[in-house]
């Protein structure tokens, strides 16, 4: 990670909003991702666009970027909204150029669709709170996971109705959970996807779940069960920092084993 010379440029594509009072308290998704991924003492530039609000970069804008991060959203990745289809085309072009792409929740599902997979409602219904992620043998083979210290299993915040149903042939599954077969996946060195939310803290998750209960977005018993699960399976600071390190490594490090456009 160079600290001098030409800055590394990163794009955050925001695909959803939380409730206004949640964003006022914690910041929007753009702010949460910068908090998770930015190194302020490094020579970096972070640019935020809002495709959900029809605020897009052009392909020329993105050509000089080290990596692209696609956020989570309450919207369906398989919806045929104009902004969603435009986002898919933008990501398809970036993927073909082998830029590094990090997809979280909706972002992961969108990339699965771009690559030929299928996303749909989970038969088990809403999954929220914190979940134990079980890594696959392929996880240990990834160079950006070399210093991951949490071992075979780790906890991650979850809030989703949809899951990847059909995995594209070129995608490698790196982790799963009890109800979600694809919790973590990759394509070579230029796409990494997570179904969970490493950008969320326990407090953010609890406030967001309570808002969903209050607004009627979640049935009371479902939301309260997710909050209970959150308390019983807390994502520790160690879990959070270890995942943060893994994601920063994927996005920023030029590794001898990496085969990506930079």
mmCIF file of C-alpha atoms in Angstrom:
data_model
loop_
_atom_site.group_PDB
_atom_site.id
_atom_site.type_symbol
_atom_site.label_atom_id
_atom_site.label_comp_id
_atom_site.label_asym_id
_atom_site.label_seq_id
_atom_site.Cartn_x
_atom_site.Cartn_y
_atom_site.Cartn_z
ATOM 1 C CA UNK A 1 0.000 0.000 0.000
ATOM 2 C CA UNK A 2 1.913 3.008 -1.263
ATOM 3 C CA UNK A 3 2.010 6.088 0.946
ATOM 4 C CA UNK A 4 3.488 8.438 -1.634
ATOM 5 C CA UNK A 5 3.223 9.158 -5.326
ATOM 6 C CA UNK A 6 -0.022 8.615 -7.214
ATOM 7 C CA UNK A 7 -2.945 8.011 -4.818
ATOM 8 C CA UNK A 8 -4.933 4.790 -4.872
ATOM 9 C CA UNK A 9 -8.496 5.572 -5.893
ATOM 10 C CA UNK A 10 -11.525 3.657 -4.626
ATOM 11 C CA UNK A 11 -15.195 3.886 -5.563
ATOM 12 C CA UNK A 12 -18.153 3.220 -3.260
ATOM 13 C CA UNK A 13 -21.423 2.608 -5.090
ATOM 14 C CA UNK A 14 -24.277 3.140 -2.617
ATOM 15 C CA UNK A 15 -27.336 1.069 -3.520
ATOM 16 C CA UNK A 16 -29.629 1.763 -0.586
ATOM 17 C CA UNK A 17 -30.533 3.974 2.358
ATOM 18 C CA UNK A 18 -31.332 3.319 5.980
ATOM 19 C CA UNK A 19 -34.067 5.235 7.809
ATOM 20 C CA UNK A 20 -33.265 8.975 8.020
ATOM 21 C CA UNK A 21 -32.736 8.933 11.795
ATOM 22 C CA UNK A 22 -30.395 5.934 11.467
ATOM 23 C CA UNK A 23 -28.333 7.720 8.821
ATOM 24 C CA UNK A 24 -28.306 10.891 10.929
ATOM 25 C CA UNK A 25 -26.908 8.955 13.895
ATOM 26 C CA UNK A 26 -24.410 6.679 12.124
ATOM 27 C CA UNK A 27 -23.944 8.108 8.642
ATOM 28 C CA UNK A 28 -25.128 6.631 5.363
ATOM 29 C CA UNK A 29 -23.638 3.554 3.699
ATOM 30 C CA UNK A 30 -20.951 5.640 2.031
ATOM 31 C CA UNK A 31 -19.749 6.865 5.428
ATOM 32 C CA UNK A 32 -19.932 3.368 6.952
ATOM 33 C CA UNK A 33 -17.792 1.880 4.189
ATOM 34 C CA UNK A 34 -15.209 4.623 4.457
ATOM 35 C CA UNK A 35 -15.065 4.031 8.215
ATOM 36 C CA UNK A 36 -14.488 0.328 7.583
ATOM 37 C CA UNK A 37 -12.015 0.525 4.704
ATOM 38 C CA UNK A 38 -10.247 3.882 4.509
ATOM 39 C CA UNK A 39 -6.709 4.357 5.836
ATOM 40 C CA UNK A 40 -6.436 8.087 6.440
ATOM 41 C CA UNK A 41 -2.641 8.009 6.754
ATOM 42 C CA UNK A 42 -2.339 6.251 3.411
ATOM 43 C CA UNK A 43 -2.322 7.985 0.034
ATOM 44 C CA UNK A 44 -5.938 7.176 -0.881
ATOM 45 C CA UNK A 45 -8.913 8.843 -2.533
ATOM 46 C CA UNK A 46 -12.427 7.572 -1.807
ATOM 47 C CA UNK A 47 -15.230 8.623 -4.147
ATOM 48 C CA UNK A 48 -18.893 7.904 -3.398
ATOM 49 C CA UNK A 49 -21.714 7.611 -5.933
ATOM 50 C CA UNK A 50 -25.377 6.774 -5.321
ATOM 51 C CA UNK A 51 -26.773 4.538 -8.077
ATOM 52 C CA UNK A 52 -29.918 4.040 -5.957
ATOM 53 C CA UNK A 53 -30.562 7.766 -6.506
ATOM 54 C CA UNK A 54 -29.532 7.551 -10.196
ATOM 55 C CA UNK A 55 -26.159 9.127 -9.353
ATOM 56 C CA UNK A 56 -23.645 7.105 -11.376
ATOM 57 C CA UNK A 57 -20.006 7.365 -12.331
ATOM 58 C CA UNK A 58 -19.217 6.953 -15.992
ATOM 59 C CA UNK A 59 -17.081 4.063 -17.134
ATOM 60 C CA UNK A 60 -14.315 6.575 -17.858
ATOM 61 C CA UNK A 61 -14.600 7.754 -14.232
ATOM 62 C CA UNK A 62 -13.935 4.232 -12.984
ATOM 63 C CA UNK A 63 -11.093 3.227 -15.294
ATOM 64 C CA UNK A 64 -8.406 4.637 -13.022
ATOM 65 C CA UNK A 65 -9.753 3.136 -9.814
ATOM 66 C CA UNK A 66 -7.950 0.464 -7.833
ATOM 67 C CA UNK A 67 -11.201 -1.103 -6.632
ATOM 68 C CA UNK A 68 -14.986 -0.724 -6.530
ATOM 69 C CA UNK A 69 -17.177 -1.433 -3.483
ATOM 70 C CA UNK A 70 -20.895 -2.148 -3.949
ATOM 71 C CA UNK A 71 -22.999 -1.738 -0.807
ATOM 72 C CA UNK A 72 -25.973 -3.534 0.644
ATOM 73 C CA UNK A 73 -29.564 -2.458 0.075
ATOM 74 C CA UNK A 74 -33.170 -3.227 0.988
ATOM 75 C CA UNK A 75 -33.889 -3.474 -2.736
ATOM 76 C CA UNK A 76 -33.926 -6.772 -4.642
ATOM 77 C CA UNK A 77 -30.828 -7.448 -6.745
ATOM 78 C CA UNK A 78 -33.028 -9.172 -9.364
ATOM 79 C CA UNK A 79 -35.454 -6.226 -9.718
ATOM 80 C CA UNK A 80 -35.726 -4.724 -13.192
ATOM 81 C CA UNK A 81 -35.498 -1.100 -12.055
ATOM 82 C CA UNK A 82 -33.633 1.078 -14.541
ATOM 83 C CA UNK A 83 -30.923 2.050 -12.054
ATOM 84 C CA UNK A 84 -30.362 -1.587 -11.120
ATOM 85 C CA UNK A 85 -29.927 -2.710 -14.721
ATOM 86 C CA UNK A 86 -27.583 0.223 -15.354
ATOM 87 C CA UNK A 87 -25.537 -0.782 -12.310
ATOM 88 C CA UNK A 88 -25.243 -4.343 -13.572
ATOM 89 C CA UNK A 89 -23.887 -3.155 -16.922
ATOM 90 C CA UNK A 90 -21.374 -0.879 -15.199
ATOM 91 C CA UNK A 91 -20.151 -3.747 -13.025
ATOM 92 C CA UNK A 92 -20.016 -6.147 -15.963
ATOM 93 C CA UNK A 93 -17.668 -3.765 -17.778
ATOM 94 C CA UNK A 94 -15.489 -3.302 -14.677
ATOM 95 C CA UNK A 95 -15.359 -7.063 -14.129
ATOM 96 C CA UNK A 96 -14.353 -7.693 -17.743
ATOM 97 C CA UNK A 97 -11.556 -5.192 -17.164
ATOM 98 C CA UNK A 98 -10.573 -7.239 -14.088
ATOM 99 C CA UNK A 99 -10.863 -4.396 -11.631
ATOM 100 C CA UNK A 100 -11.174 -5.517 -8.032
ATOM 101 C CA UNK A 101 -14.798 -5.530 -6.924
ATOM 102 C CA UNK A 102 -16.057 -5.985 -3.368
ATOM 103 C CA UNK A 103 -19.761 -6.777 -3.113
ATOM 104 C CA UNK A 104 -21.629 -6.738 0.195
ATOM 105 C CA UNK A 105 -25.117 -8.312 0.538
ATOM 106 C CA UNK A 106 -27.019 -6.716 -2.382
ATOM 107 C CA UNK A 107 -23.641 -6.016 -4.009
ATOM 108 C CA UNK A 108 -22.646 -9.671 -3.746
ATOM 109 C CA UNK A 109 -26.003 -10.814 -5.128
ATOM 110 C CA UNK A 110 -25.818 -8.309 -7.984
ATOM 111 C CA UNK A 111 -22.416 -9.603 -9.008
ATOM 112 C CA UNK A 112 -23.754 -13.169 -8.901
ATOM 113 C CA UNK A 113 -26.467 -12.113 -11.367
ATOM 114 C CA UNK A 114 -23.931 -10.295 -13.565
ATOM 115 C CA UNK A 115 -21.866 -13.490 -13.695
ATOM 116 C CA UNK A 116 -24.827 -15.678 -14.659
ATOM 117 C CA UNK A 117 -26.172 -16.833 -11.291
ATOM 118 C CA UNK A 118 -29.644 -16.631 -9.777
ATOM 119 C CA UNK A 119 -30.845 -14.777 -6.681
ATOM 120 C CA UNK A 120 -34.242 -15.290 -5.032
ATOM 121 C CA UNK A 121 -36.087 -15.191 -1.716
ATOM 122 C CA UNK A 122 -34.717 -17.667 0.798
ATOM 123 C CA UNK A 123 -37.149 -20.473 1.603
ATOM 124 C CA UNK A 124 -36.200 -20.054 5.271
ATOM 125 C CA UNK A 125 -37.323 -16.416 5.286
ATOM 126 C CA UNK A 126 -35.596 -13.422 6.821
ATOM 127 C CA UNK A 127 -32.151 -13.906 8.323
ATOM 128 C CA UNK A 128 -30.992 -11.270 10.785
ATOM 129 C CA UNK A 129 -28.777 -10.751 13.788
ATOM 130 C CA UNK A 130 -25.366 -12.420 13.761
ATOM 131 C CA UNK A 131 -24.441 -15.703 12.136
ATOM 132 C CA UNK A 132 -21.559 -18.119 12.351
ATOM 133 C CA UNK A 133 -19.834 -18.385 8.981
ATOM 134 C CA UNK A 134 -18.136 -21.689 8.216
ATOM 135 C CA UNK A 135 -15.262 -21.281 5.796
ATOM 136 C CA UNK A 136 -14.522 -23.778 3.037
ATOM 137 C CA UNK A 137 -11.082 -25.252 2.205
ATOM 138 C CA UNK A 138 -10.894 -22.768 -0.681
ATOM 139 C CA UNK A 139 -10.951 -19.875 1.789
ATOM 140 C CA UNK A 140 -7.523 -20.852 3.103
ATOM 141 C CA UNK A 141 -6.128 -20.805 -0.445
ATOM 142 C CA UNK A 142 -6.803 -17.083 -0.953
ATOM 143 C CA UNK A 143 -3.725 -14.898 -0.552
ATOM 144 C CA UNK A 144 -5.748 -12.118 1.086
ATOM 145 C CA UNK A 145 -6.810 -14.563 3.818
ATOM 146 C CA UNK A 146 -3.255 -15.517 4.795
ATOM 147 C CA UNK A 147 -3.326 -13.430 7.977
ATOM 148 C CA UNK A 148 -6.961 -14.056 8.884
ATOM 149 C CA UNK A 149 -6.769 -15.038 12.557
ATOM 150 C CA UNK A 150 -10.323 -16.129 13.414
ATOM 151 C CA UNK A 151 -9.807 -19.679 12.209
ATOM 152 C CA UNK A 152 -12.384 -21.789 10.405
ATOM 153 C CA UNK A 153 -15.462 -19.989 11.752
ATOM 154 C CA UNK A 154 -16.313 -16.348 12.412
ATOM 155 C CA UNK A 155 -19.367 -14.230 13.217
ATOM 156 C CA UNK A 156 -20.866 -11.689 10.834
ATOM 157 C CA UNK A 157 -23.903 -9.395 11.012
ATOM 158 C CA UNK A 158 -26.773 -10.447 8.758
ATOM 159 C CA UNK A 159 -29.961 -8.815 7.516
ATOM 160 C CA UNK A 160 -31.460 -10.207 4.311
ATOM 161 C CA UNK A 161 -34.418 -11.944 2.708
ATOM 162 C CA UNK A 162 -32.667 -12.971 -0.524
ATOM 163 C CA UNK A 163 -29.803 -15.376 -1.148
ATOM 164 C CA UNK A 164 -27.765 -16.681 -4.081
ATOM 165 C CA UNK A 165 -29.657 -19.748 -5.246
ATOM 166 C CA UNK A 166 -27.600 -20.780 -8.280
ATOM 167 C CA UNK A 167 -23.860 -20.151 -8.103
ATOM 168 C CA UNK A 168 -22.232 -19.072 -11.391
ATOM 169 C CA UNK A 169 -19.728 -21.687 -12.637
ATOM 170 C CA UNK A 170 -16.773 -19.291 -12.340
ATOM 171 C CA UNK A 171 -17.573 -18.394 -8.714
ATOM 172 C CA UNK A 172 -15.831 -20.149 -5.818
ATOM 173 C CA UNK A 173 -17.745 -20.437 -2.534
ATOM 174 C CA UNK A 174 -15.557 -19.476 0.449
ATOM 175 C CA UNK A 175 -18.079 -19.638 3.293
ATOM 176 C CA UNK A 176 -21.601 -20.715 4.245
ATOM 177 C CA UNK A 177 -23.960 -20.686 7.220
ATOM 178 C CA UNK A 178 -26.837 -22.825 8.462
ATOM 179 C CA UNK A 179 -29.486 -21.208 6.235
ATOM 180 C CA UNK A 180 -27.332 -19.506 3.576
ATOM 181 C CA UNK A 181 -25.161 -21.741 1.366
ATOM 182 C CA UNK A 182 -23.260 -18.783 -0.123
ATOM 183 C CA UNK A 183 -22.084 -16.434 2.620
ATOM 184 C CA UNK A 184 -18.760 -15.630 1.015
ATOM 185 C CA UNK A 185 -17.502 -16.136 -2.528
ATOM 186 C CA UNK A 186 -14.927 -14.980 -5.035
ATOM 187 C CA UNK A 187 -13.781 -15.058 -8.627
ATOM 188 C CA UNK A 188 -10.013 -15.363 -8.876
ATOM 189 C CA UNK A 189 -8.482 -12.181 -7.472
ATOM 190 C CA UNK A 190 -10.896 -9.582 -8.787
ATOM 191 C CA UNK A 191 -14.224 -10.256 -7.074
ATOM 192 C CA UNK A 192 -14.928 -10.887 -3.397
ATOM 193 C CA UNK A 193 -18.484 -11.096 -2.086
ATOM 194 C CA UNK A 194 -20.021 -11.285 1.373
ATOM 195 C CA UNK A 195 -23.691 -11.877 2.171
ATOM 196 C CA UNK A 196 -23.215 -10.384 5.637
ATOM 197 C CA UNK A 197 -22.428 -6.839 6.708
ATOM 198 C CA UNK A 198 -18.911 -6.157 8.010
ATOM 199 C CA UNK A 199 -19.666 -2.419 7.957
ATOM 200 C CA UNK A 200 -22.270 -2.748 10.749
ATOM 201 C CA UNK A 201 -21.614 -2.664 14.484
ATOM 202 C CA UNK A 202 -23.757 -4.446 17.074
ATOM 203 C CA UNK A 203 -25.342 -1.127 18.083
ATOM 204 C CA UNK A 204 -26.106 -0.175 14.477
ATOM 205 C CA UNK A 205 -27.692 -3.580 13.881
ATOM 206 C CA UNK A 206 -29.854 -3.333 16.989
ATOM 207 C CA UNK A 207 -31.076 0.160 16.110
ATOM 208 C CA UNK A 208 -31.756 -0.860 12.506
ATOM 209 C CA UNK A 209 -33.674 -3.968 13.571
ATOM 210 C CA UNK A 210 -35.755 -1.938 16.034
ATOM 211 C CA UNK A 211 -36.561 0.569 13.288
ATOM 212 C CA UNK A 212 -37.704 -2.264 11.025
ATOM 213 C CA UNK A 213 -39.973 -3.569 13.782
ATOM 214 C CA UNK A 214 -41.400 -0.091 14.456
ATOM 215 C CA UNK A 215 -41.978 0.603 10.744
ATOM 216 C CA UNK A 216 -43.646 -2.769 10.120
ATOM 217 C CA UNK A 217 -40.894 -3.901 7.758
ATOM 218 C CA UNK A 218 -40.343 -6.908 10.035
ATOM 219 C CA UNK A 219 -42.919 -8.745 12.146
ATOM 220 C CA UNK A 220 -42.292 -8.037 15.825
ATOM 221 C CA UNK A 221 -41.465 -11.631 16.694
ATOM 222 C CA UNK A 222 -39.006 -11.935 13.777
ATOM 223 C CA UNK A 223 -37.224 -8.705 14.626
ATOM 224 C CA UNK A 224 -37.031 -9.476 18.333
ATOM 225 C CA UNK A 225 -35.623 -12.932 17.576
ATOM 226 C CA UNK A 226 -32.914 -11.286 15.459
ATOM 227 C CA UNK A 227 -32.050 -8.864 18.284
ATOM 228 C CA UNK A 228 -31.883 -11.778 20.732
ATOM 229 C CA UNK A 229 -29.574 -13.615 18.347
ATOM 230 C CA UNK A 230 -27.450 -10.480 18.038
ATOM 231 C CA UNK A 231 -26.919 -10.434 21.798
ATOM 232 C CA UNK A 232 -26.176 -14.163 22.020
ATOM 233 C CA UNK A 233 -23.747 -14.255 19.066
ATOM 234 C CA UNK A 234 -22.066 -10.888 19.276
ATOM 235 C CA UNK A 235 -19.605 -9.903 16.572
ATOM 236 C CA UNK A 236 -16.550 -9.164 18.711
ATOM 237 C CA UNK A 237 -14.041 -6.406 18.050
ATOM 238 C CA UNK A 238 -11.605 -9.151 17.095
ATOM 239 C CA UNK A 239 -14.032 -10.535 14.477
ATOM 240 C CA UNK A 240 -14.666 -7.039 13.107
ATOM 241 C CA UNK A 241 -10.994 -6.050 12.922
ATOM 242 C CA UNK A 242 -9.960 -9.348 11.358
ATOM 243 C CA UNK A 243 -12.583 -9.024 8.617
ATOM 244 C CA UNK A 244 -11.600 -5.379 8.146
ATOM 245 C CA UNK A 245 -7.972 -6.479 7.628
ATOM 246 C CA UNK A 246 -9.011 -9.142 5.112
ATOM 247 C CA UNK A 247 -11.097 -6.692 3.073
ATOM 248 C CA UNK A 248 -8.400 -4.012 3.088
ATOM 249 C CA UNK A 249 -5.862 -6.591 1.958
ATOM 250 C CA UNK A 250 -8.070 -7.703 -0.928
ATOM 251 C CA UNK A 251 -8.742 -4.138 -2.044
ATOM 252 C CA UNK A 252 -5.330 -2.571 -1.640
ATOM 253 C CA UNK A 253 -2.412 -4.989 -1.555
ATOM 254 C CA UNK A 254 -0.414 -5.889 -4.664
ATOM 255 C CA UNK A 255 0.422 -9.517 -3.939
ATOM 256 C CA UNK A 256 2.707 -11.693 -6.096
ATOM 257 C CA UNK A 257 -0.143 -14.207 -6.434
ATOM 258 C CA UNK A 258 -2.715 -11.603 -7.458
ATOM 259 C CA UNK A 259 -3.883 -11.564 -11.057
ATOM 260 C CA UNK A 260 -5.923 -8.396 -11.319
ATOM 261 C CA UNK A 261 -6.084 -5.203 -13.298
ATOM 262 C CA UNK A 262 -4.507 -2.301 -11.389
#
